[in-house]
PDB file of C-alpha atoms and ligand atoms in Angstrom:
ATOM      1  CA  MET A   1    -127.588 -52.253 104.213  1.00 45.00           C
ATOM      2  CA  ASN A   2    -124.986 -49.313 103.587  1.00 47.00           C
ATOM      3  CA  LYS A   3    -122.198 -48.827 101.028  1.00 52.00           C
ATOM      4  CA  ALA A   4    -119.670 -50.999 102.853  1.00 45.00           C
ATOM      5  CA  LYS A   5    -122.138 -54.032 102.796  1.00 63.00           C
ATOM      6  CA  LYS A   6    -120.270 -56.630 100.786  1.00 88.00           C
ATOM      7  CA  TYR A   7    -121.593 -57.969  97.254  1.00 94.00           C
ATOM      8  CA  LYS A   8    -119.776 -59.576  94.278  1.00 94.00           C
ATOM      9  CA  VAL A   9    -120.018 -58.346  90.733  1.00 95.00           C
ATOM     10  CA  GLU A  10    -119.695 -60.939  88.466  1.00 92.00           C
ATOM     11  CA  ILE A  11    -120.406 -61.666  84.834  1.00 94.00           C
ATOM     12  CA  ILE A  12    -123.948 -63.481  84.005  1.00 93.00           C
ATOM     13  CA  ASP A  13    -123.457 -67.039  83.494  1.00 80.00           C
ATOM     14  CA  LYS A  14    -126.888 -68.610  82.418  1.00 67.00           C
ATOM     15  CA  ARG A  15    -125.371 -71.791  83.322  1.00 62.00           C
ATOM     16  CA  VAL A  16    -125.165 -70.417  87.131  1.00 58.00           C
ATOM     17  CA  PHE A  17    -127.858 -68.273  87.403  1.00 63.00           C
ATOM     18  CA  CYS A  18    -131.559 -69.006  87.185  1.00 80.00           C
ATOM     19  CA  VAL A  19    -132.783 -67.093  84.489  1.00 88.00           C
ATOM     20  CA  LYS A  20    -136.339 -67.106  86.505  1.00 89.00           C
ATOM     21  CA  THR A  21    -134.303 -65.055  89.672  1.00 92.00           C
ATOM     22  CA  LEU A  22    -133.578 -62.448  86.726  1.00 93.00           C
ATOM     23  CA  SER A  23    -136.769 -62.157  85.266  1.00 93.00           C
ATOM     24  CA  GLU A  24    -138.591 -62.054  88.984  1.00 93.00           C
ATOM     25  CA  LEU A  25    -136.420 -59.365  89.817  1.00 95.00           C
ATOM     26  CA  HIS A  26    -136.927 -57.689  86.687  1.00 95.00           C
ATOM     27  CA  ALA A  27    -140.832 -57.727  87.546  1.00 93.00           C
ATOM     28  CA  ILE A  28    -140.536 -56.038  90.688  1.00 93.00           C
ATOM     29  CA  CYS A  29    -137.953 -53.444  89.603  1.00 93.00           C
ATOM     30  CA  PHE A  30    -140.205 -52.440  86.539  1.00 88.00           C
ATOM     31  CA  HIS A  31    -143.732 -53.096  87.869  1.00 79.00           C
ATOM     32  CA  GLY A  32    -145.946 -50.157  86.874  1.00 63.00           C
ATOM     33  CA  ASN A  33    -143.435 -48.144  84.932  1.00 60.00           C
ATOM     34  CA  GLY A  34    -144.454 -48.715  81.430  1.00 53.00           C
ATOM     35  CA  LYS A  35    -141.942 -51.152  80.251  1.00 62.00           C
ATOM     36  CA  GLU A  36    -142.921 -54.664  79.364  1.00 69.00           C
ATOM     37  CA  TYR A  37    -141.379 -57.473  81.781  1.00 76.00           C
ATOM     38  CA  TRP A  38    -139.334 -59.980  80.326  1.00 88.00           C
ATOM     39  CA  SER A  39    -140.136 -63.922  80.433  1.00 89.00           C
ATOM     40  CA  ASP A  40    -137.379 -66.283  81.849  1.00 89.00           C
ATOM     41  CA  ASN A  41    -137.487 -67.318  78.193  1.00 90.00           C
ATOM     42  CA  ALA A  42    -136.337 -63.804  76.921  1.00 92.00           C
ATOM     43  CA  PHE A  43    -133.721 -63.653  79.386  1.00 92.00           C
ATOM     44  CA  ARG A  44    -132.326 -67.460  78.277  1.00 90.00           C
ATOM     45  CA  VAL A  45    -132.611 -66.088  74.478  1.00 91.00           C
ATOM     46  CA  LEU A  46    -130.933 -63.089  75.353  1.00 92.00           C
ATOM     47  CA  LEU A  47    -128.167 -64.373  77.223  1.00 92.00           C
ATOM     48  CA  GLY A  48    -127.611 -67.109  74.772  1.00 90.00           C
ATOM     49  CA  THR A  49    -127.420 -63.952  71.689  1.00 92.00           C
ATOM     50  CA  LYS A  50    -123.665 -63.667  70.684  1.00 92.00           C
ATOM     51  CA  GLY A  51    -122.820 -60.412  71.580  1.00 94.00           C
ATOM     52  CA  THR A  52    -124.662 -60.026  74.977  1.00 95.00           C
ATOM     53  CA  ILE A  53    -122.954 -59.384  78.137  1.00 95.00           C
ATOM     54  CA  GLY A  54    -124.558 -58.902  81.876  1.00 96.00           C
ATOM     55  CA  PHE A  55    -123.244 -58.260  85.214  1.00 96.00           C
ATOM     56  CA  SER A  56    -125.138 -59.291  88.247  1.00 96.00           C
ATOM     57  CA  ALA A  57    -124.806 -58.156  92.062  1.00 96.00           C
ATOM     58  CA  VAL A  58    -125.252 -60.719  94.285  1.00 94.00           C
ATOM     59  CA  ALA A  59    -125.186 -60.286  98.128  1.00 94.00           C
ATOM     60  CA  ASN A  60    -123.038 -62.629 100.295  1.00 92.00           C
ATOM     61  CA  ASP A  61    -125.842 -64.402 101.094  1.00 91.00           C
ATOM     62  CA  GLY A  62    -126.463 -65.376  97.473  1.00 89.00           C
ATOM     63  CA  CYS A  63    -129.631 -63.169  96.922  1.00 92.00           C
ATOM     64  CA  LEU A  64    -129.403 -61.347  93.481  1.00 94.00           C
ATOM     65  CA  LEU A  65    -129.059 -57.226  94.239  1.00 96.00           C
ATOM     66  CA  GLY A  66    -129.187 -56.131  90.843  1.00 96.00           C
ATOM     67  CA  PHE A  67    -128.334 -56.791  87.193  1.00 96.00           C
ATOM     68  CA  VAL A  68    -127.298 -55.211  83.912  1.00 98.00           C
ATOM     69  CA  ILE A  69    -127.511 -56.453  80.560  1.00 97.00           C
ATOM     70  CA  GLY A  70    -125.681 -54.942  77.342  1.00 97.00           C
ATOM     71  CA  ARG A  71    -125.691 -55.828  73.901  1.00 96.00           C
ATOM     72  CA  SER A  72    -122.647 -54.922  71.067  1.00 95.00           C
ATOM     73  CA  VAL A  73    -123.193 -55.408  67.484  1.00 92.00           C
ATOM     74  CA  MET A  74    -120.406 -54.223  65.256  1.00 90.00           C
ATOM     75  CA  ASP A  75    -119.413 -51.119  66.342  1.00 93.00           C
ATOM     76  CA  GLU A  76    -122.107 -50.243  68.328  1.00 96.00           C
ATOM     77  CA  SER A  77    -123.529 -51.208  71.661  1.00 97.00           C
ATOM     78  CA  GLU A  78    -126.570 -50.603  73.619  1.00 97.00           C
ATOM     79  CA  VAL A  79    -127.809 -51.132  77.296  1.00 98.00           C
ATOM     80  CA  LEU A  80    -130.939 -53.149  77.342  1.00 97.00           C
ATOM     81  CA  THR A  81    -131.652 -53.348  80.769  1.00 96.00           C
ATOM     82  CA  LEU A  82    -130.404 -52.515  83.971  1.00 97.00           C
ATOM     83  CA  CYS A  83    -132.138 -52.731  87.470  1.00 97.00           C
ATOM     84  CA  VAL A  84    -131.544 -53.093  91.236  1.00 97.00           C
ATOM     85  CA  SER A  85    -134.085 -54.686  93.832  1.00 96.00           C
ATOM     86  CA  PRO A  86    -135.747 -51.937  95.865  1.00 96.00           C
ATOM     87  CA  THR A  87    -133.998 -53.065  98.871  1.00 95.00           C
ATOM     88  CA  ALA A  88    -130.635 -52.425  97.777  1.00 96.00           C
ATOM     89  CA  ARG A  89    -131.034 -49.046  96.060  1.00 96.00           C
ATOM     90  CA  ARG A  90    -129.304 -45.474  96.456  1.00 96.00           C
ATOM     91  CA  LYS A  91    -125.901 -47.374  97.662  1.00 96.00           C
ATOM     92  CA  GLY A  92    -123.895 -47.410  94.215  1.00 97.00           C
ATOM     93  CA  ILE A  93    -125.083 -50.749  93.079  1.00 97.00           C
ATOM     94  CA  ALA A  94    -126.760 -49.431  89.476  1.00 98.00           C
ATOM     95  CA  LYS A  95    -123.810 -47.094  89.234  1.00 98.00           C
ATOM     96  CA  ASN A  96    -121.050 -49.731  90.129  1.00 97.00           C
ATOM     97  CA  LEU A  97    -123.006 -52.334  87.631  1.00 98.00           C
ATOM     98  CA  MET A  98    -122.964 -49.897  84.688  1.00 98.00           C
ATOM     99  CA  LEU A  99    -119.050 -48.755  85.244  1.00 98.00           C
ATOM    100  CA  LYS A 100    -118.437 -52.656  84.950  1.00 97.00           C
ATOM    101  CA  LEU A 101    -120.736 -52.887  81.698  1.00 97.00           C
ATOM    102  CA  ILE A 102    -119.159 -49.392  79.916  1.00 97.00           C
ATOM    103  CA  LYS A 103    -115.660 -50.628  80.889  1.00 96.00           C
ATOM    104  CA  ARG A 104    -116.417 -54.232  78.988  1.00 95.00           C
ATOM    105  CA  LEU A 105    -117.918 -52.293  76.144  1.00 94.00           C
ATOM    106  CA  SER A 106    -115.307 -49.637  75.889  1.00 89.00           C
ATOM    107  CA  ALA A 107    -114.081 -50.985  72.434  1.00 90.00           C
ATOM    108  CA  SER A 108    -117.267 -49.791  70.780  1.00 90.00           C
ATOM    109  CA  ASP A 109    -117.809 -46.637  68.964  1.00 93.00           C
ATOM    110  CA  ARG A 110    -120.769 -45.534  71.076  1.00 96.00           C
ATOM    111  CA  ILE A 111    -123.175 -46.587  73.985  1.00 97.00           C
ATOM    112  CA  LEU A 112    -126.915 -46.583  73.472  1.00 98.00           C
ATOM    113  CA  LEU A 113    -129.839 -46.859  75.946  1.00 98.00           C
ATOM    114  CA  GLU A 114    -133.503 -45.845  76.375  1.00 96.00           C
ATOM    115  CA  VAL A 115    -134.835 -44.168  79.013  1.00 96.00           C
ATOM    116  CA  ALA A 116    -138.269 -43.251  79.879  1.00 94.00           C
ATOM    117  CA  ALA A 117    -138.387 -39.365  80.101  1.00 95.00           C
ATOM    118  CA  SER A 118    -140.201 -39.587  83.700  1.00 93.00           C
ATOM    119  CA  ASN A 119    -137.562 -41.727  85.098  1.00 94.00           C
ATOM    120  CA  ASP A 120    -135.553 -39.398  87.035  1.00 95.00           C
ATOM    121  CA  CYS A 121    -133.531 -41.810  88.607  1.00 95.00           C
ATOM    122  CA  ALA A 122    -132.174 -43.357  86.338  1.00 97.00           C
ATOM    123  CA  LEU A 123    -131.445 -40.457  83.954  1.00 97.00           C
ATOM    124  CA  ALA A 124    -129.727 -38.861  86.949  1.00 97.00           C
ATOM    125  CA  LEU A 125    -127.747 -42.157  87.317  1.00 98.00           C
ATOM    126  CA  TYR A 126    -127.120 -42.073  83.374  1.00 98.00           C
ATOM    127  CA  GLU A 127    -126.266 -38.068  83.179  1.00 98.00           C
ATOM    128  CA  SER A 128    -123.081 -38.895  86.108  1.00 97.00           C
ATOM    129  CA  LEU A 129    -121.912 -41.680  83.956  1.00 98.00           C
ATOM    130  CA  GLY A 130    -121.675 -38.556  81.032  1.00 98.00           C
ATOM    131  CA  PHE A 131    -124.342 -40.261  78.872  1.00 98.00           C
ATOM    132  CA  LYS A 132    -125.806 -37.519  76.810  1.00 98.00           C
ATOM    133  CA  GLN A 133    -129.382 -37.030  75.194  1.00 98.00           C
ATOM    134  CA  LEU A 134    -129.238 -37.968  71.378  1.00 96.00           C
ATOM    135  CA  GLY A 135    -133.286 -38.450  70.165  1.00 97.00           C
ATOM    136  CA  LEU A 136    -136.479 -38.984  71.537  1.00 96.00           C
ATOM    137  CA  ARG A 137    -139.050 -41.607  70.840  1.00 94.00           C
ATOM    138  CA  PRO A 138    -142.523 -39.994  71.571  1.00 95.00           C
ATOM    139  CA  ALA A 139    -145.101 -41.827  73.515  1.00 93.00           C
ATOM    140  CA  TYR A 140    -143.046 -44.780  73.137  1.00 90.00           C
ATOM    141  CA  TYR A 141    -144.153 -46.259  76.504  1.00 88.00           C
ATOM    142  CA  LYS A 142    -147.673 -46.922  77.817  1.00 83.00           C
ATOM    143  CA  LYS A 143    -148.340 -46.194  81.324  1.00 80.00           C
ATOM    144  CA  GLY A 144    -151.995 -47.297  82.196  1.00 78.00           C
ATOM    145  CA  ASN A 145    -153.984 -45.028  79.924  1.00 83.00           C
ATOM    146  CA  SER A 146    -151.237 -42.873  78.926  1.00 87.00           C
ATOM    147  CA  ARG A 147    -147.684 -42.505  77.349  1.00 91.00           C
ATOM    148  CA  ILE A 148    -144.437 -41.321  78.183  1.00 91.00           C
ATOM    149  CA  ASP A 149    -141.641 -40.410  75.722  1.00 95.00           C
ATOM    150  CA  ALA A 150    -138.671 -42.407  75.683  1.00 96.00           C
ATOM    151  CA  LEU A 151    -135.202 -40.600  75.611  1.00 97.00           C
ATOM    152  CA  ILE A 152    -132.204 -42.319  73.692  1.00 98.00           C
ATOM    153  CA  LEU A 153    -129.042 -41.689  75.520  1.00 98.00           C
ATOM    154  CA  GLU A 154    -125.511 -41.248  74.369  1.00 97.00           C
ATOM    155  CA  LEU A 155    -122.285 -42.347  75.754  1.00 97.00           C
TER     156      LEU A 155
HETATM  157  C1  COA B 201    -132.216 -46.648  88.557  1.00 71.43           C
HETATM  158  C2  COA B 201    -131.922 -47.822  89.531  1.00 71.43           C
HETATM  159  C3  COA B 201    -131.463 -48.737  88.233  1.00 71.43           C
HETATM  160  C4  COA B 201    -130.963 -47.132  89.974  1.00 71.43           C
HETATM  161  O1  COA B 201    -130.040 -47.791  90.870  1.00 71.43           O
HETATM  162  P1  COA B 201    -129.652 -47.716  92.649  1.00 71.43           P
HETATM  163  O2  COA B 201    -128.516 -48.549  92.660  1.00 71.43           O
HETATM  164  O3  COA B 201    -130.307 -47.282  93.490  1.00 71.43           O
HETATM  165  O4  COA B 201    -128.610 -46.749  91.920  1.00 71.43           O
HETATM  166  P2  COA B 201    -126.996 -45.854  92.737  1.00 71.43           P
HETATM  167  O5  COA B 201    -127.292 -46.260  93.965  1.00 71.43           O
HETATM  168  O6  COA B 201    -125.888 -46.268  91.783  1.00 71.43           O
HETATM  169  O7  COA B 201    -127.579 -44.654  92.068  1.00 71.43           O
HETATM  170  C5  COA B 201    -126.327 -44.001  91.454  1.00 71.43           C
HETATM  171  C6  COA B 201    -126.819 -42.272  91.162  1.00 71.43           C
HETATM  172  O8  COA B 201    -128.146 -42.189  90.208  1.00 71.43           O
HETATM  173  C7  COA B 201    -128.919 -41.272  90.752  1.00 71.43           C
HETATM  174  N1  COA B 201    -130.048 -41.717  91.403  1.00 71.43           N
HETATM  175  C8  COA B 201    -130.170 -43.152  92.232  1.00 71.43           C
HETATM  176  N2  COA B 201    -131.515 -43.386  92.258  1.00 71.43           N
HETATM  177  C9  COA B 201    -132.099 -42.060  92.638  1.00 71.43           C
HETATM  178  C10 COA B 201    -133.042 -41.617  92.950  1.00 71.43           C
HETATM  179  N3  COA B 201    -134.054 -42.173  93.817  1.00 71.43           N
HETATM  180  N4  COA B 201    -133.254 -40.086  92.921  1.00 71.43           N
HETATM  181  C11 COA B 201    -132.310 -39.346  92.676  1.00 71.43           C
HETATM  182  N5  COA B 201    -131.300 -39.650  92.065  1.00 71.43           N
HETATM  183  C12 COA B 201    -130.798 -41.111  91.929  1.00 71.43           C
HETATM  184  C13 COA B 201    -127.883 -40.576  91.954  1.00 71.43           C
HETATM  185  O9  COA B 201    -127.261 -39.784  90.869  1.00 71.43           O
HETATM  186  C14 COA B 201    -127.095 -41.622  92.149  1.00 71.43           C
HETATM  187  O10 COA B 201    -125.982 -41.188  92.878  1.00 71.43           O
HETATM  188  P3  COA B 201    -125.706 -40.547  94.407  1.00 71.43           P
HETATM  189  O11 COA B 201    -126.329 -42.021  95.337  1.00 71.43           O
HETATM  190  O12 COA B 201    -124.582 -40.820  94.681  1.00 71.43           O
HETATM  191  O13 COA B 201    -126.571 -39.644  94.454  1.00 71.43           O
HETATM  192  C15 COA B 201    -132.993 -48.130  90.415  1.00 71.43           C
HETATM  193  O14 COA B 201    -133.631 -47.565  91.214  1.00 71.43           O
HETATM  194  C16 COA B 201    -134.236 -49.245  89.449  1.00 71.43           C
HETATM  195  O15 COA B 201    -133.936 -50.303  89.350  1.00 71.43           O
HETATM  196  N6  COA B 201    -135.215 -48.641  89.097  1.00 71.43           N
HETATM  197  C17 COA B 201    -136.288 -49.261  88.565  1.00 71.43           C
HETATM  198  C18 COA B 201    -135.768 -49.920  87.546  1.00 71.43           C
HETATM  199  C19 COA B 201    -135.218 -48.945  86.315  1.00 71.43           C
HETATM  200  O16 COA B 201    -135.963 -47.922  86.048  1.00 71.43           O
HETATM  201  N7  COA B 201    -134.414 -49.076  85.452  1.00 71.43           N
HETATM  202  C20 COA B 201    -133.339 -48.142  84.396  1.00 71.43           C
HETATM  203  C21 COA B 201    -134.266 -48.403  83.030  1.00 71.43           C
HETATM  204  S1  COA B 201    -133.769 -47.483  81.922  1.00 71.43           S
END
């Protein structure tokens, strides 16, 4: 797939989207990186929670390529998760999803997210979008027998 391959970015509607598809891609993307996988039910509950908004990238053949989910509470927003299928990476999909989410959350005073300090790909993406480090949670993620710091980023 190249950058020109067609896919649609649309709001995740849990009535249309099968939460199992979201949880399966989430598990593939976060396998072994210290973050917990989210169950079908976790997605069902999250997407039914007021203030939550998600965008999916779906290929012409209906295949889910990636998604992002954020949440706004009062004047603050948070990016809760972002993932792109390993077979569709480095084509600008995550950046596209993030830009859609940021635009949607633009009324917030700030947008926060947490990322593992070792996740160079995601850090490069967030920095390219203008996120700056606000704080650090030491040894926040568990990876095998070791612990990894979480960076708190702000836009
Ligand atoms: C992080 C992730 C979402 C990036 O998805 P993606 O669609 O491949 O990202 P994009 O193609 O939009 O990349 C945008 C920019 O991010 C950076 N980036 C993305 N992947 C990178 C990599 N493997 N190495 C270095 N930089 C990378 C680059 O700056 C890139 O811009 P460029 O291609 O013009 O150089 C994807 O790798 C993923 O799902 N990883 C596992 C889950 C995860 O870590 N999620 C984030 C948790 S906070």
